[in-house]
């Protein structure tokens, strides 16, 4: 529920009634930033996260604002707070932090964190896919991307969506031989009821 206000009056009054709506806090902070008052926008985000400490949306928006003004260490601390102890971090938290590290500290920092993140028992296939595609699309390193997808198979061979993401990557490489091999390996591991999505995938790709 996004609304447009003249925040010099209406927005402040609106927050009195919609204190627990992250969209309103976001609009208020963004209004300050667009008006050139970055310090005021930061104060709004800080107030917002006190009101809604579990709002990942506000946390990421705040981190992006800090990064945009060159406050890299402040942004990093925000991302780290969203990760918590790392054990129970969401896939999105891992992915966003990897992307931040690549922008702020370089490819090697992102790689190092990915290697740590994948050790977490709660690390999902989304993290592998995101990192592999980052290596492929941004770093122009298809070999690294391929290695990441292969490493993910050890954990996610029984995840049809992961198999399809890997197949899509191989399709971009025009690697028909390995696509066929991937489907053969996956179909031999998946129970019949979970194999349907893979069986119809080549039909979908042909249109």
N, CA, C and O of each residue as an XYZ file, in Angstrom:
828
protein
N       0.847     -1.192      0.000
C       0.000      0.000      0.000
C       0.881      1.240      0.000
O       1.189      1.785      1.060
N       1.288      1.686     -1.178
C       2.112      2.874     -1.298
C       1.238      4.090     -1.515
O       0.297      4.061     -2.308
N       1.557      5.161     -0.803
C       0.774      6.383     -0.904
C       1.708      7.555     -1.158
O       2.887      7.503     -0.807
N       1.196      8.584     -1.753
C       1.974      9.782     -2.015
C       1.469     10.907     -1.115
O       0.281     11.230     -1.099
N       2.398     11.490     -0.370
C       2.032     12.553      0.566
C       2.953     13.741      0.356
O       4.034     13.615     -0.219
N       2.513     14.883      0.824
C       3.417     15.995      1.042
C       3.941     15.799      2.460
O       3.266     16.158      3.425
N       5.137     15.233      2.593
C       5.571     14.740      3.891
C       5.906     15.837      4.888
O       6.152     15.548      6.059
N       5.919     17.071      4.455
C       6.161     18.119      5.434
C       5.015     18.221      6.441
O       5.196     18.751      7.537
N       3.852     17.720      6.075
C       2.726     17.745      7.016
C       1.997     16.414      7.042
O       1.900     15.774      8.089
N       1.481     15.993      5.882
C       0.643     14.802      5.824
C       1.362     13.545      6.258
O       0.787     12.707      6.952
N       2.640     13.403      5.848
C       3.369     12.189      6.166
C       3.584     12.010      7.650
O       3.449     10.903      8.172
N       3.916     13.087      8.334
C       4.143     13.014      9.780
C       2.866     12.618     10.492
O       2.888     11.796     11.408
N       1.761     13.195     10.076
C       0.480     12.825     10.672
C       0.124     11.382     10.349
O      -0.437     10.668     11.180
N       0.457     10.959      9.130
C       0.145      9.600      8.710
C       0.881      8.583      9.575
O       0.330      7.535      9.909
N       2.141      8.894      9.943
C       2.919      7.968     10.753
C       2.308      7.760     12.131
O       2.521      6.724     12.760
N       1.554      8.736     12.594
C       0.887      8.596     13.889
C      -0.131      7.456     13.855
O      -0.383      6.806     14.870
N      -0.709      7.223     12.685
C      -1.747      6.194     12.558
C      -1.237      4.913     11.897
O      -1.797      3.835     12.092
N      -0.163      5.048     11.110
C       0.371      3.893     10.377
C       1.818      3.619     10.807
O       2.698      3.384      9.979
N       2.035      3.658     12.114
C       3.373      3.547     12.698
C       4.036      2.222     12.346
O       5.260      2.158     12.232
N       3.260      1.178     12.175
C       3.814     -0.156     11.942
C       3.717     -0.599     10.485
O       3.744     -1.794     10.191
N       3.603      0.378      9.564
C       3.563      0.075      8.141
C       4.900      0.477      7.510
O       5.181      1.669      7.390
N       5.724     -0.486      7.108
C       7.057     -0.143      6.570
C       7.011      0.716      5.313
O       7.909      1.528      5.088
N       5.971      0.548      4.488
C       5.880      1.341      3.259
C       5.843      2.838      3.544
O       6.414      3.636      2.801
N       5.165      3.210      4.625
C       5.044      4.632      4.963
C       6.393      5.189      5.409
O       6.786      6.284      5.005
N       7.099      4.425      6.245
C       8.440      4.847      6.667
C       9.367      4.986      5.452
O      10.143      5.937      5.350
N       9.267      4.025      4.546
C      10.115      4.056      3.357
C       9.828      5.296      2.514
O      10.748      5.981      2.064
N       8.542      5.576      2.305
C       8.158      6.758      1.524
C       8.661      8.046      2.190
O       9.117      8.973      1.519
N       8.566      8.080      3.516
C       8.990      9.274      4.260
C      10.503      9.484      4.118
O      10.956     10.598      3.859
N      11.277      8.409      4.288
C      12.731      8.511      4.154
C      13.123      8.887      2.725
O      14.003      9.721      2.510
N      12.460      8.261      1.753
C      12.756      8.543      0.348
C      12.445      9.995     -0.006
O      13.166     10.619     -0.785
N      11.381     10.521      0.565
C      11.016     11.921      0.323
C      12.137     12.843      0.793
O      12.507     13.786      0.094
N      12.677     12.565      1.986
C      13.792     13.385      2.487
C      14.998     13.270      1.564
O      15.645     14.270      1.253
N      15.302     12.047      1.126
C      16.467     11.847      0.260
C      16.302     12.591     -1.056
O      17.250     13.210     -1.539
N      15.108     12.540     -1.643
C      14.860     13.227     -2.910
C      14.933     14.738     -2.758
O      15.257     15.454     -3.706
N      14.630     15.213     -1.560
C      14.711     16.654     -1.301
C      16.136     17.087     -0.977
O      16.386     18.269     -0.741
N      17.070     16.140     -0.964
C      18.471     16.464     -0.719
C      18.897     16.406      0.720
O      20.031     16.756      1.046
N      18.003     15.966      1.600
C      18.344     15.898      3.022
C      18.643     14.447      3.405
O      17.804     13.759      3.986
N      19.857     13.996      3.066
C      20.242     12.611      3.332
C      20.300     12.332      4.834
O      19.904     11.256      5.284
N      20.788     13.289      5.598
C      20.866     13.092      7.050
C      19.480     12.866      7.647
O      19.306     12.028      8.532
N      18.503     13.613      7.162
C      17.133     13.429      7.655
C      16.593     12.067      7.248
O      15.886     11.417      8.018
N      16.927     11.635      6.034
C      16.486     10.322      5.564
C      17.066      9.222      6.429
O      16.382      8.252      6.756
N      18.331      9.374      6.800
C      18.980      8.374      7.659
C      18.306      8.318      9.023
O      18.089      7.237      9.571
N      17.975      9.490      9.571
C      17.294      9.518     10.873
C      15.931      8.845     10.796
O      15.507      8.179     11.740
N      15.246      9.019      9.670
C      13.947      8.370      9.499
C      14.116      6.853      9.467
O      13.356      6.125     10.106
N      15.114      6.381      8.720
C      15.350      4.938      8.672
C      15.708      4.388     10.056
O      15.271      3.301     10.433
N      16.494      5.140     10.792
C      16.859      4.692     12.138
C      15.636      4.604     13.045
O      15.494      3.652     13.812
N      14.761      5.590     12.958
C      13.506      5.550     13.722
C      12.630      4.397     13.254
O      11.997      3.710     14.055
N      12.608      4.202     11.944
C      11.763      3.138     11.375
C      12.191      1.772     11.884
O      11.348      0.936     12.209
N      13.502      1.540     11.954
C      13.981      0.229     12.376
C      13.829      0.017     13.876
O      13.830     -1.122     14.342
N      13.699      1.093     14.630
C      13.348      0.943     16.040
C      11.882      0.534     16.174
O      11.514     -0.255     17.043
N      11.063      1.091     15.294
C       9.641      0.752     15.318
C       9.389     -0.632     14.733
O       8.519     -1.366     15.202
N      10.167     -0.985     13.692
C       9.969     -2.247     12.978
C      11.321     -2.947     12.802
O      11.836     -3.024     11.686
N      11.892     -3.451     13.881
C      13.243     -4.031     13.807
C      13.349     -5.262     12.920
O      14.448     -5.621     12.500
N      12.235     -5.913     12.628
C      12.272     -7.125     11.799
C      11.986     -6.859     10.319
O      11.840     -7.796      9.534
N      11.906     -5.589      9.944
C      11.594     -5.264      8.551
C      12.863     -5.304      7.706
O      13.677     -4.381      7.745
N      13.020     -6.386      6.940
C      14.188     -6.507      6.062
C      14.156     -5.439      4.976
O      15.200     -4.908      4.598
N      12.969     -5.120      4.474
C      12.842     -4.113      3.424
C      13.461     -2.780      3.854
O      14.222     -2.169      3.104
N      13.127     -2.338      5.063
C      13.666     -1.077      5.552
C      15.173     -1.181      5.776
O      15.916     -0.233      5.522
N      15.610     -2.338      6.253
C      17.037     -2.526      6.479
C      17.835     -2.430      5.191
O      18.868     -1.762      5.144
N      17.363     -3.092      4.153
C      18.079     -3.044      2.878
C      18.038     -1.646      2.270
O      19.026     -1.186      1.699
N      16.920     -0.985      2.391
C      16.817      0.379      1.861
C      17.777      1.323      2.594
O      18.417      2.176      1.979
N      17.862      1.157      3.898
C      18.783      1.970      4.698
C      20.230      1.686      4.297
O      21.032      2.607      4.144
N      20.556      0.402      4.128
C      21.916      0.032      3.729
C      22.271      0.608      2.365
O      23.386      1.089      2.164
N      21.340      0.562      1.438
C      21.584      1.114      0.102
C      21.812      2.622      0.152
O      22.642      3.154     -0.585
N      21.076      3.304      1.016
C      21.261      4.747      1.155
C      22.656      5.061      1.691
O      23.335      5.958      1.192
N      23.073      4.315      2.711
C      24.410      4.537      3.274
C      25.484      4.255      2.221
O      26.458      4.997      2.098
N      25.293      3.180      1.470
C      26.272      2.845      0.437
C      26.314      3.922     -0.640
O      27.387      4.255     -1.143
N      25.169      4.460     -0.990
C      25.105      5.462     -2.060
C      25.857      6.733     -1.692
O      26.318      7.459     -2.572
N      25.984      7.006     -0.390
C      26.714      8.215      0.016
C      28.153      7.908      0.425
O      28.859      8.765      0.957
N      28.574      6.665      0.165
C      29.961      6.291      0.410
C      30.265      5.815      1.812
O      31.427      5.591      2.152
N      29.234      5.655      2.637
C      29.436      5.179      4.007
C      29.438      3.644      4.006
O      28.496      3.009      4.481
N      30.504      3.071      3.469
C      30.567      1.633      3.240
C      30.528      0.840      4.537
O      29.833     -0.173      4.622
N      31.256      1.283      5.537
C      31.286      0.532      6.791
C      29.933      0.564      7.497
O      29.523     -0.423      8.109
N      29.245      1.694      7.411
C      27.907      1.774      8.002
C      26.953      0.827      7.281
O      26.151      0.138      7.911
N      27.050      0.804      5.953
C      26.207     -0.101      5.182
C      26.516     -1.544      5.529
O      25.608     -2.365      5.661
N      27.793     -1.852      5.676
C      28.183     -3.231      5.991
C      27.619     -3.680      7.335
O      27.174     -4.819      7.478
N      27.637     -2.790      8.311
C      27.092     -3.126      9.622
C      25.593     -3.417      9.548
O      25.083     -4.284     10.258
N      24.901     -2.687      8.687
C      23.455     -2.929      8.532
C      23.220     -4.305      7.923
O      22.375     -5.065      8.395
N      23.975     -4.620      6.869
C      23.838     -5.944      6.257
C      24.159     -7.041      7.271
O      23.472     -8.061      7.324
N      25.187     -6.835      8.062
C      25.568     -7.833      9.060
C      24.481     -8.007     10.118
O      24.251     -9.114     10.605
N      23.811     -6.902     10.472
C      22.724     -7.008     11.448
C      21.552     -7.792     10.872
O      20.849     -8.484     11.608
N      21.337     -7.689      9.560
C      20.264     -8.440      8.915
C      20.603     -9.925      8.834
O      19.709    -10.769      8.770
N      21.894    -10.241      8.836
C      22.320    -11.637      8.830
C      22.198    -12.266     10.208
O      22.049    -13.482     10.329
N      22.261    -11.440     11.247
C      22.227    -11.978     12.604
C      23.443    -12.835     12.866
O      24.561    -12.442     12.534
N      23.243    -14.008     13.462
C      24.376    -14.896     13.736
C      24.773    -15.705     12.506
O      25.735    -16.471     12.552
N      24.049    -15.542     11.423
C      24.366    -16.247     10.188
C      23.751    -17.624     10.085
O      23.473    -18.104      8.986
N      23.538    -18.263     11.222
C      23.020    -19.636     11.224
C      21.593    -19.685     10.702
O      21.235    -20.557      9.911
N      20.785    -18.735     11.157
C      19.376    -18.711     10.763
C      19.072    -17.631      9.723
O      17.914    -17.267      9.517
N      20.108    -17.130      9.078
C      19.912    -16.066      8.084
C      19.113    -16.588      6.895
O      19.232    -17.754      6.519
N      18.313    -15.728      6.318
C      17.530    -16.108      5.150
C      18.429    -16.140      3.912
O      19.524    -15.577      3.906
N      17.946    -16.804      2.877
C      18.688    -16.832      1.611
C      18.858    -15.417      1.076
O      19.919    -15.072      0.556
N      17.813    -14.590      1.201
C      17.897    -13.214      0.712
C      18.996    -12.447      1.425
O      19.724    -11.681      0.794
N      19.129    -12.641      2.735
C      20.164    -11.937      3.492
C      21.553    -12.320      2.993
O      22.412    -11.457      2.814
N      21.772    -13.611      2.770
C      23.064    -14.053      2.231
C      23.315    -13.454      0.857
O      24.407    -12.953      0.590
N      22.322    -13.499     -0.012
C      22.483    -13.021     -1.385
C      22.762    -11.521     -1.426
O      23.643    -11.065     -2.154
N      22.012    -10.768     -0.646
C      22.208     -9.316     -0.638
C      23.594     -8.948     -0.110
O      24.225     -8.011     -0.598
N      24.062     -9.696      0.892
C      25.381     -9.394      1.448
C      26.478     -9.758      0.452
O      27.461     -9.028      0.325
N      26.324    -10.864     -0.248
C      27.304    -11.243     -1.272
C      27.380    -10.168     -2.349
O      28.471     -9.788     -2.775
N      26.224     -9.677     -2.790
C      26.205     -8.630     -3.810
C      26.868     -7.350     -3.302
O      27.615     -6.691     -4.025
N      26.579     -7.015     -2.046
C      27.198     -5.826     -1.456
C      28.717     -5.977     -1.403
O      29.453     -5.066     -1.784
N      29.182     -7.140     -0.925
C      30.623     -7.350     -0.803
C      31.313     -7.256     -2.160
O      32.418     -6.722     -2.265
N      30.664     -7.771     -3.190
C      31.271     -7.684     -4.516
C      31.411     -6.225     -4.951
O      32.431     -5.833     -5.516
N      30.373     -5.426     -4.680
C      30.431     -4.007     -5.065
C      31.450     -3.245     -4.236
O      32.200     -2.420     -4.757
N      31.469     -3.531     -2.934
C      32.252     -2.705     -2.014
C      33.687     -3.180     -1.831
O      34.600     -2.369     -1.672
N      33.883     -4.503     -1.853
C      35.198     -5.045     -1.506
C      35.806     -5.923     -2.591
O      36.972     -6.308     -2.506
N      35.011     -6.239     -3.611
C      35.583     -6.980     -4.719
C      35.142     -8.436     -4.807
O      34.468     -8.963     -3.922
N      35.548     -9.063     -5.907
C      35.134    -10.434     -6.220
C      35.602    -11.418     -5.159
O      34.850    -12.312     -4.771
N      36.822    -11.266     -4.688
C      37.369    -12.226     -3.739
C      36.616    -12.201     -2.413
O      36.392    -13.251     -1.812
N      36.225    -11.020     -1.952
C      35.465    -10.919     -0.702
C      34.110    -11.607     -0.836
O      33.654    -12.287      0.084
N      33.475    -11.423     -1.984
C      32.185    -12.076     -2.230
C      32.348    -13.587     -2.259
O      31.537    -14.314     -1.686
N      33.392    -14.060     -2.922
C      33.649    -15.501     -3.002
C      33.894    -16.097     -1.623
O      33.368    -17.161     -1.296
N      34.689    -15.413     -0.821
C      34.999    -15.907      0.518
C      33.732    -16.029      1.357
O      33.551    -17.011      2.078
N      32.854    -15.029      1.263
C      31.633    -15.109      2.059
C      30.728    -16.227      1.550
O      30.110    -16.932      2.348
N      30.645    -16.396      0.246
C      29.826    -17.484     -0.292
C      30.302    -18.830      0.237
O      29.488    -19.675      0.608
N      31.613    -19.034      0.272
C      32.149    -20.298      0.770
C      31.767    -20.521      2.227
O      31.529    -21.656      2.642
N      31.707    -19.444      3.005
C      31.281    -19.561      4.405
C      29.777    -19.790      4.500
O      29.316    -20.612      5.293
N      29.011    -19.058      3.684
C      27.553    -19.132      3.755
C      27.043    -20.518      3.387
O      26.063    -20.990      3.963
N      27.687    -21.163      2.449
C      27.174    -22.461      2.001
C      27.373    -23.561      3.045
O      26.806    -24.647      2.921
N      28.180    -23.279      4.078
C      28.360    -24.241      5.163
C      27.176    -24.245      6.124
O      26.998    -25.174      6.912
N      26.370    -23.187      6.043
C      25.216    -23.101      6.940
C      24.190    -24.174      6.581
O      23.895    -24.375      5.403
N      23.646    -24.862      7.580
C      22.625    -25.884      7.294
C      21.362    -25.292      6.688
O      20.580    -26.009      6.064
N      21.152    -23.981      6.866
C      19.965    -23.320      6.326
C      20.218    -22.649      4.981
O      19.353    -21.933      4.475
N      21.383    -22.869      4.402
C      21.690    -22.268      3.107
C      20.896    -23.000      2.032
O      21.047    -24.211      1.874
N      20.060    -22.291      1.299
C      19.202    -22.905      0.290
C      19.847    -22.823     -1.100
O      20.880    -22.181     -1.293
N      19.206    -23.490     -2.048
C      19.743    -23.492     -3.415
C      19.738    -22.092     -4.021
O      20.498    -21.821     -4.950
N      18.895    -21.205     -3.511
C      18.828    -19.842     -4.060
C      20.187    -19.139     -3.978
O      20.554    -18.375     -4.871
N      20.924    -19.405     -2.902
C      22.228    -18.761     -2.716
C      23.199    -19.252     -3.783
O      23.956    -18.463     -4.349
N      23.178    -20.547     -4.054
C      24.052    -21.103     -5.092
C      23.713    -20.511     -6.457
O      24.606    -20.098     -7.197
N      22.429    -20.472     -6.787
C      22.010    -19.945     -8.087
C      22.421    -18.482     -8.229
O      22.961    -18.080     -9.260
N      22.165    -17.691     -7.192
C      22.493    -16.261     -7.254
C      23.990    -16.043     -7.428
O      24.413    -15.210     -8.230
N      24.792    -16.795     -6.674
C      26.239    -16.608     -6.779
C      26.763    -17.082     -8.130
O      27.624    -16.435     -8.726
N      26.248    -18.205     -8.612
C      26.679    -18.717     -9.909
C      26.360    -17.726    -11.024
O      27.192    -17.480    -11.897
N      25.156    -17.159    -10.993
C      24.770    -16.215    -12.046
C      25.516    -14.891    -11.912
O      25.736    -14.194    -12.902
N      25.900    -14.550    -10.692
C      26.735    -13.363    -10.499
C      28.097    -13.576    -11.160
O      28.615    -12.697    -11.849
N      28.669    -14.773    -10.932
C      29.957    -15.091    -11.548
C      29.848    -15.087    -13.071
O      30.756    -14.632    -13.767
N      28.735    -15.596    -13.575
C      28.554    -15.699    -15.026
C      28.270    -14.343    -15.676
O      28.917    -13.971    -16.655
N      27.303    -13.611    -15.129
C      26.842    -12.368    -15.761
C      27.719    -11.161    -15.455
O      27.941    -10.317    -16.323
N      28.218    -11.076    -14.226
C      28.987     -9.894    -13.836
C      30.494    -10.110    -13.969
O      31.216     -9.231    -14.439
N      30.961    -11.289    -13.550
C      32.397    -11.546    -13.591
C      32.837    -12.177    -14.908
O      34.032    -12.341    -15.155
N      31.861    -12.533    -15.756
C      32.155    -13.149    -17.054
C      33.026    -14.397    -16.875
O      33.998    -14.615    -17.598
N      32.638    -15.207    -15.884
C      33.418    -16.396    -15.535
C      32.520    -17.630    -15.579
O      32.078    -18.107    -14.534
N      32.246    -18.153    -16.780
C      31.363    -19.316    -16.880
C      31.912    -20.554    -16.195
O      31.141    -21.382    -15.710
N      33.227    -20.694    -16.145
C      33.816    -21.857    -15.471
C      33.491    -21.843    -13.983
O      33.117    -22.869    -13.415
N      33.633    -20.683    -13.355
C      33.287    -20.567    -11.938
C      31.810    -20.854    -11.722
O      31.441    -21.579    -10.798
N      30.969    -20.287    -12.572
C      29.528    -20.517    -12.454
C      29.206    -21.998    -12.568
O      28.401    -22.526    -11.800
N      29.831    -22.662    -13.519
C      29.614    -24.095    -13.705
C      30.039    -24.874    -12.467
O      29.343    -25.799    -12.049
N      31.170    -24.510    -11.880
C      31.655    -25.189    -10.681
C      30.702    -25.005     -9.500
O      30.504    -25.923     -8.704
N      30.115    -23.815     -9.394
C      29.172    -23.548     -8.312
C      27.920    -24.401     -8.480
O      27.447    -25.011     -7.521
N      27.387    -24.441     -9.693
C      26.207    -25.275     -9.943
C      26.507    -26.743     -9.654
O      25.678    -27.444     -9.073
N      27.676    -27.205    -10.052
C      28.032    -28.599     -9.799
C      28.146    -28.875     -8.297
O      27.709    -29.921     -7.816
N      28.734    -27.931     -7.566
C      28.844    -28.091     -6.112
C      27.456    -28.151     -5.470
O      27.230    -28.901     -4.521
N      26.541    -27.354     -6.000
C      25.187    -27.346     -5.466
C      24.449    -28.651     -5.667
O      23.557    -28.990     -4.890
N      24.818    -29.392     -6.717
C      24.141    -30.666     -6.978
C      24.308    -31.652     -5.836
O      23.450    -32.507     -5.622
N      25.400    -31.539     -5.107
C      25.637    -32.462     -3.992
C      24.580    -32.306     -2.901
O      24.312    -33.237     -2.141
N      23.985    -31.113     -2.836
C      22.961    -30.858     -1.819
C      21.556    -30.783     -2.393
O      20.580    -31.081     -1.704
N      21.455    -30.385     -3.651
C      20.134    -30.049     -4.189
C      19.740    -30.866     -5.418
O      18.926    -30.424     -6.228
N      20.309    -32.036     -5.550
C      19.941    -32.893     -6.663
C      18.451    -33.223     -6.665
O      17.864    -33.470     -7.718
N      17.853    -33.225     -5.490
C      16.421    -33.555     -5.380
C      15.530    -32.324     -5.396
O      14.353    -32.405     -5.043
N      16.079    -31.183     -5.803
C      15.305    -29.948     -5.940
C      15.070    -29.671     -7.423
O      15.968    -29.163     -8.095
N      13.887    -29.989     -7.953
C      13.640    -29.784     -9.387
C      13.915    -28.354     -9.862
O      14.424    -28.148    -10.964
N      13.581    -27.383     -9.037
C      13.791    -25.988     -9.456
C      15.276    -25.694     -9.628
O      15.668    -24.973    -10.545
N      16.092    -26.249     -8.754
C      17.545    -26.052     -8.891
C      18.049    -26.675    -10.184
O      18.862    -26.077    -10.890
N      17.574    -27.861    -10.493
C      17.974    -28.524    -11.726
C      17.611    -27.666    -12.940
O      18.390    -27.544    -13.885
N      16.418    -27.078    -12.897
C      15.980    -26.240    -14.014
C      16.821    -24.963    -14.130
O      17.099    -24.493    -15.234
N      17.220    -24.410    -12.985
C      18.083    -23.222    -13.017
C      19.443    -23.576    -13.631
O      19.997    -22.821    -14.431
N      19.958    -24.728    -13.239
C      21.233    -25.192    -13.791
C      21.089    -25.435    -15.291
O      21.965    -25.058    -16.070
N      19.995    -26.058    -15.693
C      19.760    -26.319    -17.117
C      19.649    -25.018    -17.905
O      20.136    -24.928    -19.032
N      19.014    -24.017    -17.317
C      18.893    -22.722    -17.984
C      20.270    -22.101    -18.209
O      20.537    -21.521    -19.261
N      21.133    -22.229    -17.215
C      22.514    -21.742    -17.359
C      23.226    -22.467    -18.502
O      23.876    -21.837    -19.336
N      23.097    -23.783    -18.532
C      23.742    -24.557    -19.595
C      23.168    -24.211    -20.966
O      23.876    -24.254    -21.972
N      21.885    -23.868    -20.998
C      21.257    -23.455    -22.250
C      21.898    -22.179    -22.776
O      22.081    -22.023    -23.984
N      22.235    -21.280    -21.885
C      22.899    -20.038    -22.302
C      24.263    -20.321    -22.921
O      24.749    -19.564    -23.761
N      24.869    -21.425    -22.490
C      26.167    -21.805    -23.037
C      26.033    -22.671    -24.286
O      27.031    -23.059    -24.892
N      24.785    -22.972    -24.667
C      24.518    -23.887    -25.781
C      25.176    -25.246    -25.565
O      25.666    -25.879    -26.500
N      25.172    -25.676    -24.297
C      25.831    -26.929    -23.926
C      24.801    -28.056    -23.872
O      24.424    -28.509    -22.790
N      24.350    -28.503    -25.035
C      23.299    -29.520    -25.096
C      23.725    -30.839    -24.468
O      22.912    -31.518    -23.842
N      24.965    -31.197    -24.626
C      25.431    -32.483    -24.094
C      25.300    -32.533    -22.579
O      24.822    -33.521    -22.022
N      25.725    -31.465    -21.919
C      25.650    -31.454    -20.459
C      24.221    -31.249    -19.955
O      23.886    -31.681    -18.852
N      23.386    -30.598    -20.749
C      21.972    -30.481    -20.365
C      21.349    -31.870    -20.313
O      20.648    -32.218    -19.363
N      21.616    -32.655    -21.350
C      21.074    -34.012    -21.404
C      21.599    -34.849    -20.234
O      20.848    -35.592    -19.601
N      22.895    -34.717    -19.961
C      23.489    -35.476    -18.863
C      22.905    -35.053    -17.511
O      22.682    -35.883    -16.630
N      22.664    -33.759    -17.367
C      22.091    -33.244    -16.117
C      20.711    -33.828    -15.873
O      20.414    -34.283    -14.769
N      19.864    -33.821    -16.899
C      18.514    -34.366    -16.739
C      18.551    -35.866    -16.459
O      17.749    -36.371    -15.673
N      19.466    -36.571    -17.088
C      19.573    -38.012    -16.839
C      19.970    -38.286    -15.395
O      19.420    -39.185    -14.759
N      20.909    -37.526    -14.883
C      21.335    -37.688    -13.486
C      20.202    -37.351    -12.531
O      19.958    -38.068    -11.560
N      19.509    -36.244    -12.817
C      18.438    -35.809    -11.916
C      17.274    -36.795    -11.913
O      16.737    -37.126    -10.856
N      16.889    -37.259    -13.093
C      15.741    -38.167    -13.191
C      16.021    -39.502    -12.522
O      15.099    -40.173    -12.058
N      17.270    -39.884    -12.472
C      17.604    -41.141    -11.797
C      17.589    -41.002    -10.282
O      17.572    -42.001     -9.563
N      17.596    -39.750     -9.792
C      17.621    -39.502     -8.348
C      16.267    -39.110     -7.782
O      15.982    -39.378     -6.615
N      15.429    -38.477     -8.596
C      14.145    -37.968     -8.120
C      13.076    -39.057     -8.135
O      13.071    -39.919     -9.014
N      12.168    -39.012     -7.154
C      11.009    -39.911     -7.207
C      10.106    -39.515     -8.366
O      10.113    -38.358     -8.786
N       9.325    -40.461     -8.891
C       8.501    -40.185    -10.092
C       7.603    -38.963     -9.955
O       7.444    -38.207    -10.914
N       7.010    -38.755     -8.772
C       6.072    -37.643     -8.620
C       6.758    -36.282     -8.699
O       6.102    -35.274     -8.964
N       8.073    -36.242     -8.470
C       8.799    -34.981     -8.544
C       9.532    -34.817     -9.868
O      10.180    -33.797    -10.105
N       9.430    -35.819    -10.725
C      10.141    -35.782    -12.000
C       9.357    -35.096    -13.102
O       9.915    -34.756    -14.145
N       8.053    -34.889    -12.874
C       7.192    -34.342    -13.925
C       7.691    -32.994    -14.412
O       7.721    -32.731    -15.614
N       8.085    -32.139    -13.474
C       8.517    -30.788    -13.852
C       9.730    -30.834    -14.772
O       9.854    -30.011    -15.679
N      10.622    -31.791    -14.545
C      11.795    -31.918    -15.402
C      11.440    -32.509    -16.762
O      12.015    -32.137    -17.785
N      10.493    -33.424    -16.758
C      10.112    -34.086    -18.011
C       9.463    -33.113    -19.000
O       9.629    -33.246    -20.212
N       8.720    -32.128    -18.467
C       8.059    -31.180    -19.359
C       8.924    -29.956    -19.653
O       8.591    -29.148    -20.520
N      10.042    -29.824    -18.924
C      10.893    -28.637    -19.100
C      11.399    -28.473    -20.533
O      11.334    -27.361    -21.056
N      11.903    -29.526    -21.203
C      12.388    -29.318    -22.577
C      11.278    -28.860    -23.510
O      11.542    -28.143    -24.474
N      10.029    -29.265    -23.238
C       8.910    -28.821    -24.060
C       8.685    -27.333    -23.895
O       8.441    -26.621    -24.869
N       8.769    -26.852    -22.622
C       8.582    -25.422    -22.362
C       9.669    -24.609    -23.039
O       9.402    -23.540    -23.589
N      10.914    -25.122    -23.000
C      12.023    -24.368    -23.532
C      11.975    -24.268    -25.060
O      12.587    -23.374    -25.645
N      11.255    -25.177    -25.695
C      11.242    -25.184    -27.148
C      10.334    -24.125    -27.755
O      10.393    -23.875    -28.959
N       9.480    -23.489    -26.922
C       8.567    -22.473    -27.445
C       9.179    -21.089    -27.326
O       8.555    -20.102    -27.717
